mmCIF file of C-alpha atoms in Angstrom:
data_model
loop_
_atom_site.group_PDB
_atom_site.id
_atom_site.type_symbol
_atom_site.label_atom_id
_atom_site.label_comp_id
_atom_site.label_asym_id
_atom_site.label_seq_id
_atom_site.Cartn_x
_atom_site.Cartn_y
_atom_site.Cartn_z
ATOM 1 C CA UNK A 1 18.140 1.648 3.692
ATOM 2 C CA UNK A 2 19.249 -1.959 3.437
ATOM 3 C CA UNK A 3 17.359 -4.368 1.209
ATOM 4 C CA UNK A 4 16.869 -7.795 2.692
ATOM 5 C CA UNK A 5 15.924 -10.877 0.723
ATOM 6 C CA UNK A 6 13.013 -12.948 2.048
ATOM 7 C CA UNK A 7 14.180 -14.689 5.215
ATOM 8 C CA UNK A 8 17.601 -12.960 5.109
ATOM 9 C CA UNK A 9 19.552 -12.422 8.310
ATOM 10 C CA UNK A 10 18.327 -9.508 10.409
ATOM 11 C CA UNK A 11 18.616 -8.477 14.019
ATOM 12 C CA UNK A 12 14.826 -8.894 14.206
ATOM 13 C CA UNK A 13 13.194 -12.269 13.494
ATOM 14 C CA UNK A 14 11.107 -12.285 10.314
ATOM 15 C CA UNK A 15 7.330 -12.564 10.212
ATOM 16 C CA UNK A 16 5.323 -14.489 7.627
ATOM 17 C CA UNK A 17 3.049 -12.552 5.289
ATOM 18 C CA UNK A 18 -0.031 -14.025 6.963
ATOM 19 C CA UNK A 19 0.933 -12.632 10.398
ATOM 20 C CA UNK A 20 -0.219 -9.123 9.533
ATOM 21 C CA UNK A 21 -2.685 -9.658 6.677
ATOM 22 C CA UNK A 22 -6.067 -8.083 7.395
ATOM 23 C CA UNK A 23 -9.449 -7.189 5.914
ATOM 24 C CA UNK A 24 -11.405 -4.064 6.794
ATOM 25 C CA UNK A 25 -15.086 -4.065 5.739
ATOM 26 C CA UNK A 26 -17.420 -1.088 5.557
ATOM 27 C CA UNK A 27 -20.928 -0.462 4.211
ATOM 28 C CA UNK A 28 -21.049 2.646 2.024
ATOM 29 C CA UNK A 29 -23.712 5.214 2.920
ATOM 30 C CA UNK A 30 -25.207 8.405 1.443
ATOM 31 C CA UNK A 31 -22.617 10.498 3.281
ATOM 32 C CA UNK A 32 -19.852 8.799 1.284
ATOM 33 C CA UNK A 33 -21.084 9.897 -2.151
ATOM 34 C CA UNK A 34 -20.029 12.490 -4.681
ATOM 35 C CA UNK A 35 -22.269 14.502 -7.027
ATOM 36 C CA UNK A 36 -22.587 11.511 -9.368
ATOM 37 C CA UNK A 37 -24.050 9.335 -6.624
ATOM 38 C CA UNK A 38 -21.024 7.064 -6.401
ATOM 39 C CA UNK A 39 -18.609 6.828 -3.499
ATOM 40 C CA UNK A 40 -15.889 9.499 -3.376
ATOM 41 C CA UNK A 41 -12.460 8.228 -4.339
ATOM 42 C CA UNK A 42 -11.172 9.928 -1.188
ATOM 43 C CA UNK A 43 -13.457 7.783 0.976
ATOM 44 C CA UNK A 44 -12.005 4.660 -0.617
ATOM 45 C CA UNK A 45 -8.469 6.048 -0.232
ATOM 46 C CA UNK A 46 -9.094 6.639 3.491
ATOM 47 C CA UNK A 47 -10.226 3.022 3.913
ATOM 48 C CA UNK A 48 -7.153 1.875 1.964
ATOM 49 C CA UNK A 49 -4.851 3.947 4.202
ATOM 50 C CA UNK A 50 -6.607 2.690 7.352
ATOM 51 C CA UNK A 51 -6.252 -0.975 6.376
ATOM 52 C CA UNK A 52 -2.654 -0.529 5.208
ATOM 53 C CA UNK A 53 -1.783 1.323 8.415
ATOM 54 C CA UNK A 54 -3.223 -1.477 10.529
ATOM 55 C CA UNK A 55 -1.147 -4.024 8.613
ATOM 56 C CA UNK A 56 2.026 -1.922 8.849
ATOM 57 C CA UNK A 57 1.580 -1.383 12.580
ATOM 58 C CA UNK A 58 0.855 -5.053 13.153
ATOM 59 C CA UNK A 59 3.859 -6.181 11.124
ATOM 60 C CA UNK A 60 6.271 -3.673 12.648
ATOM 61 C CA UNK A 61 4.968 -4.092 16.184
ATOM 62 C CA UNK A 62 4.302 -0.394 16.712
ATOM 63 C CA UNK A 63 3.570 2.926 15.062
ATOM 64 C CA UNK A 64 4.025 3.296 11.318
ATOM 65 C CA UNK A 65 3.271 6.325 9.170
ATOM 66 C CA UNK A 66 2.272 6.613 5.520
ATOM 67 C CA UNK A 67 5.297 7.640 3.452
ATOM 68 C CA UNK A 68 3.740 7.353 -0.007
ATOM 69 C CA UNK A 69 0.848 5.935 -1.969
ATOM 70 C CA UNK A 70 1.524 4.491 -5.411
ATOM 71 C CA UNK A 71 -0.700 3.408 -8.221
ATOM 72 C CA UNK A 72 -4.128 3.908 -6.665
ATOM 73 C CA UNK A 73 -6.371 2.427 -9.324
ATOM 74 C CA UNK A 74 -10.159 2.726 -9.347
ATOM 75 C CA UNK A 75 -11.475 -0.088 -11.536
ATOM 76 C CA UNK A 76 -15.243 0.153 -10.979
ATOM 77 C CA UNK A 77 -17.504 2.641 -9.189
ATOM 78 C CA UNK A 78 -18.613 1.898 -5.635
ATOM 79 C CA UNK A 79 -22.238 2.678 -4.808
ATOM 80 C CA UNK A 80 -24.310 3.409 -1.715
ATOM 81 C CA UNK A 81 -25.124 0.151 0.054
ATOM 82 C CA UNK A 82 -22.091 -1.698 -1.258
ATOM 83 C CA UNK A 83 -20.213 -3.715 1.315
ATOM 84 C CA UNK A 84 -16.583 -2.807 0.658
ATOM 85 C CA UNK A 85 -13.771 -5.146 1.730
ATOM 86 C CA UNK A 86 -10.277 -3.695 1.873
ATOM 87 C CA UNK A 87 -7.681 -6.487 1.968
ATOM 88 C CA UNK A 88 -4.117 -5.556 2.860
ATOM 89 C CA UNK A 89 -0.790 -7.302 3.397
ATOM 90 C CA UNK A 90 2.897 -6.466 3.680
ATOM 91 C CA UNK A 91 4.530 -7.259 0.329
ATOM 92 C CA UNK A 92 8.101 -6.172 1.062
ATOM 93 C CA UNK A 93 10.219 -4.781 3.883
ATOM 94 C CA UNK A 94 13.401 -2.747 4.016
ATOM 95 C CA UNK A 95 15.220 -1.633 7.148
ATOM 96 C CA UNK A 96 12.455 0.656 8.404
ATOM 97 C CA UNK A 97 9.978 0.731 5.533
ATOM 98 C CA UNK A 98 7.290 -1.618 4.302
ATOM 99 C CA UNK A 99 5.296 -1.797 1.093
ATOM 100 C CA UNK A 100 1.685 -2.732 1.750
ATOM 101 C CA UNK A 101 -0.448 -4.014 -1.110
ATOM 102 C CA UNK A 102 -4.181 -3.360 -0.946
ATOM 103 C CA UNK A 103 -7.086 -4.782 -2.923
ATOM 104 C CA UNK A 104 -10.538 -3.205 -2.692
ATOM 105 C CA UNK A 105 -13.560 -5.415 -3.354
ATOM 106 C CA UNK A 106 -17.263 -4.550 -3.337
ATOM 107 C CA UNK A 107 -20.325 -6.691 -2.881
ATOM 108 C CA UNK A 108 -23.312 -5.094 -4.567
ATOM 109 C CA UNK A 109 -26.216 -4.801 -2.135
ATOM 110 C CA UNK A 110 -28.806 -5.752 -4.739
ATOM 111 C CA UNK A 111 -27.000 -8.635 -6.441
ATOM 112 C CA UNK A 112 -26.212 -12.147 -5.294
ATOM 113 C CA UNK A 113 -22.850 -12.221 -7.029
ATOM 114 C CA UNK A 114 -19.392 -12.581 -5.508
ATOM 115 C CA UNK A 115 -17.483 -9.474 -4.485
ATOM 116 C CA UNK A 116 -15.647 -7.897 -7.421
ATOM 117 C CA UNK A 117 -12.365 -6.027 -7.325
ATOM 118 C CA UNK A 118 -13.022 -2.301 -7.625
ATOM 119 C CA UNK A 119 -9.595 -0.893 -6.794
ATOM 120 C CA UNK A 120 -6.015 -1.491 -5.758
ATOM 121 C CA UNK A 121 -3.100 0.460 -4.343
ATOM 122 C CA UNK A 122 0.440 0.185 -3.039
ATOM 123 C CA UNK A 123 1.501 2.200 -0.019
ATOM 124 C CA UNK A 124 4.866 2.621 1.656
ATOM 125 C CA UNK A 125 4.916 2.950 5.441
ATOM 126 C CA UNK A 126 7.816 3.883 7.681
ATOM 127 C CA UNK A 127 7.988 2.441 11.173
ATOM 128 C CA UNK A 128 8.709 5.149 13.750
ATOM 129 C CA UNK A 129 9.598 5.264 17.426
ATOM 130 C CA UNK A 130 8.073 7.543 20.099
ATOM 131 C CA UNK A 131 10.207 10.448 18.830
ATOM 132 C CA UNK A 132 9.118 9.960 15.217
ATOM 133 C CA UNK A 133 12.509 8.541 14.204
ATOM 134 C CA UNK A 134 12.716 5.514 11.888
ATOM 135 C CA UNK A 135 12.947 2.150 13.618
ATOM 136 C CA UNK A 136 13.789 -1.283 12.255
ATOM 137 C CA UNK A 137 11.060 -3.640 11.103
ATOM 138 C CA UNK A 138 11.042 -7.430 10.904
ATOM 139 C CA UNK A 139 11.702 -8.845 7.448
ATOM 140 C CA UNK A 140 8.582 -10.190 5.776
ATOM 141 C CA UNK A 141 8.722 -13.878 4.877
ATOM 142 C CA UNK A 142 6.619 -14.649 1.787
ATOM 143 C CA UNK A 143 4.729 -17.912 2.233
ATOM 144 C CA UNK A 144 3.153 -18.661 -1.146
ATOM 145 C CA UNK A 145 4.084 -18.256 -4.788
ATOM 146 C CA UNK A 146 1.709 -15.293 -4.932
ATOM 147 C CA UNK A 147 3.505 -13.738 -1.915
ATOM 148 C CA UNK A 148 6.891 -14.296 -3.589
ATOM 149 C CA UNK A 149 5.628 -12.673 -6.806
ATOM 150 C CA UNK A 150 4.308 -9.683 -4.817
ATOM 151 C CA UNK A 151 7.660 -9.391 -3.028
ATOM 152 C CA UNK A 152 9.545 -9.300 -6.339
ATOM 153 C CA UNK A 153 7.112 -6.805 -7.878
ATOM 154 C CA UNK A 154 7.463 -4.602 -4.780
ATOM 155 C CA UNK A 155 11.234 -4.537 -5.268
ATOM 156 C CA UNK A 156 10.701 -3.328 -8.847
ATOM 157 C CA UNK A 157 8.313 -0.591 -7.680
ATOM 158 C CA UNK A 158 10.842 0.484 -5.024
ATOM 159 C CA UNK A 159 13.618 0.701 -7.624
ATOM 160 C CA UNK A 160 11.355 2.862 -9.816
ATOM 161 C CA UNK A 161 10.334 5.116 -6.898
ATOM 162 C CA UNK A 162 13.962 5.731 -5.954
ATOM 163 C CA UNK A 163 15.032 6.317 -9.579
ATOM 164 C CA UNK A 164 12.158 8.779 -10.109
ATOM 165 C CA UNK A 165 13.063 10.718 -6.943
ATOM 166 C CA UNK A 166 16.720 10.804 -7.947
ATOM 167 C CA UNK A 167 15.928 12.006 -11.491
ATOM 168 C CA UNK A 168 13.629 14.766 -10.220
ATOM 169 C CA UNK A 169 16.216 15.905 -7.672
ATOM 170 C CA UNK A 170 18.924 16.005 -10.349
ATOM 171 C CA UNK A 171 16.674 17.951 -12.731
ATOM 172 C CA UNK A 172 15.818 20.503 -10.057
ATOM 173 C CA UNK A 173 19.497 20.927 -9.149
ATOM 174 C CA UNK A 174 20.445 21.398 -12.808
ATOM 175 C CA UNK A 175 17.661 23.966 -13.367
ATOM 176 C CA UNK A 176 18.636 25.823 -10.204
ATOM 177 C CA UNK A 177 22.298 25.879 -11.326
ATOM 178 C CA UNK A 178 21.144 27.428 -14.636
ATOM 179 C CA UNK A 179 19.038 29.988 -12.742
ATOM 180 C CA UNK A 180 15.796 28.671 -14.256
ATOM 181 C CA UNK A 181 13.898 28.011 -11.027
ATOM 182 C CA UNK A 182 13.364 30.102 -7.915
#
C-alpha cells in the first residue's frame, strides 16, 4: 500500500476532508439498553460503524468495508432518551484504505446543556470493487489545522497497527518453528 502525503500526486483527484464528513443522529430507546439501564456499547459501536461506513463510501465513491476498529473509547454512559450524534470524517487515505475518525456526542434529554462527548473511535475501511477486490481511493486533502493534525496522528496509528501485526506474525512463526503452537 502506498502512502500519499496530503495533496500528493495520484491517478485520482483528491477530495477535501469536508466532502465526506457526516453526522448521524439517533434517539436512544429502551430497546438499546443493557442490564444497568444504560445503552449497550454494541449499539454505540453499530452507530459508529454506520457513520464511518457512510463517510468511507462517500469519500471513495463506492463500496467500502470495515477492515478494523481501533481505540473505541467510551467516556460517559449513554442513557435512554439521549439524542446521540455520531460525527465522522476521513482522517487519512492510503492506496485503497481510509482511516475514519469518529466522535460520539450525547445530548441529555432532561438537561438544557450542550452535547458532551461520550465516545470516540478510529476505523479503517478498505474500498472494494464489485468482486470484493481492493480499489483505489482519492487522497484526502486536509483543510484545517485540526484536519492536518488528525492526518498526522492517523499516520502514527497506521505505523503502530502495521508494526503490531508484523510483531505478532513473527512471534507466531517463531513459536511454530519451535513446535510450541499447533
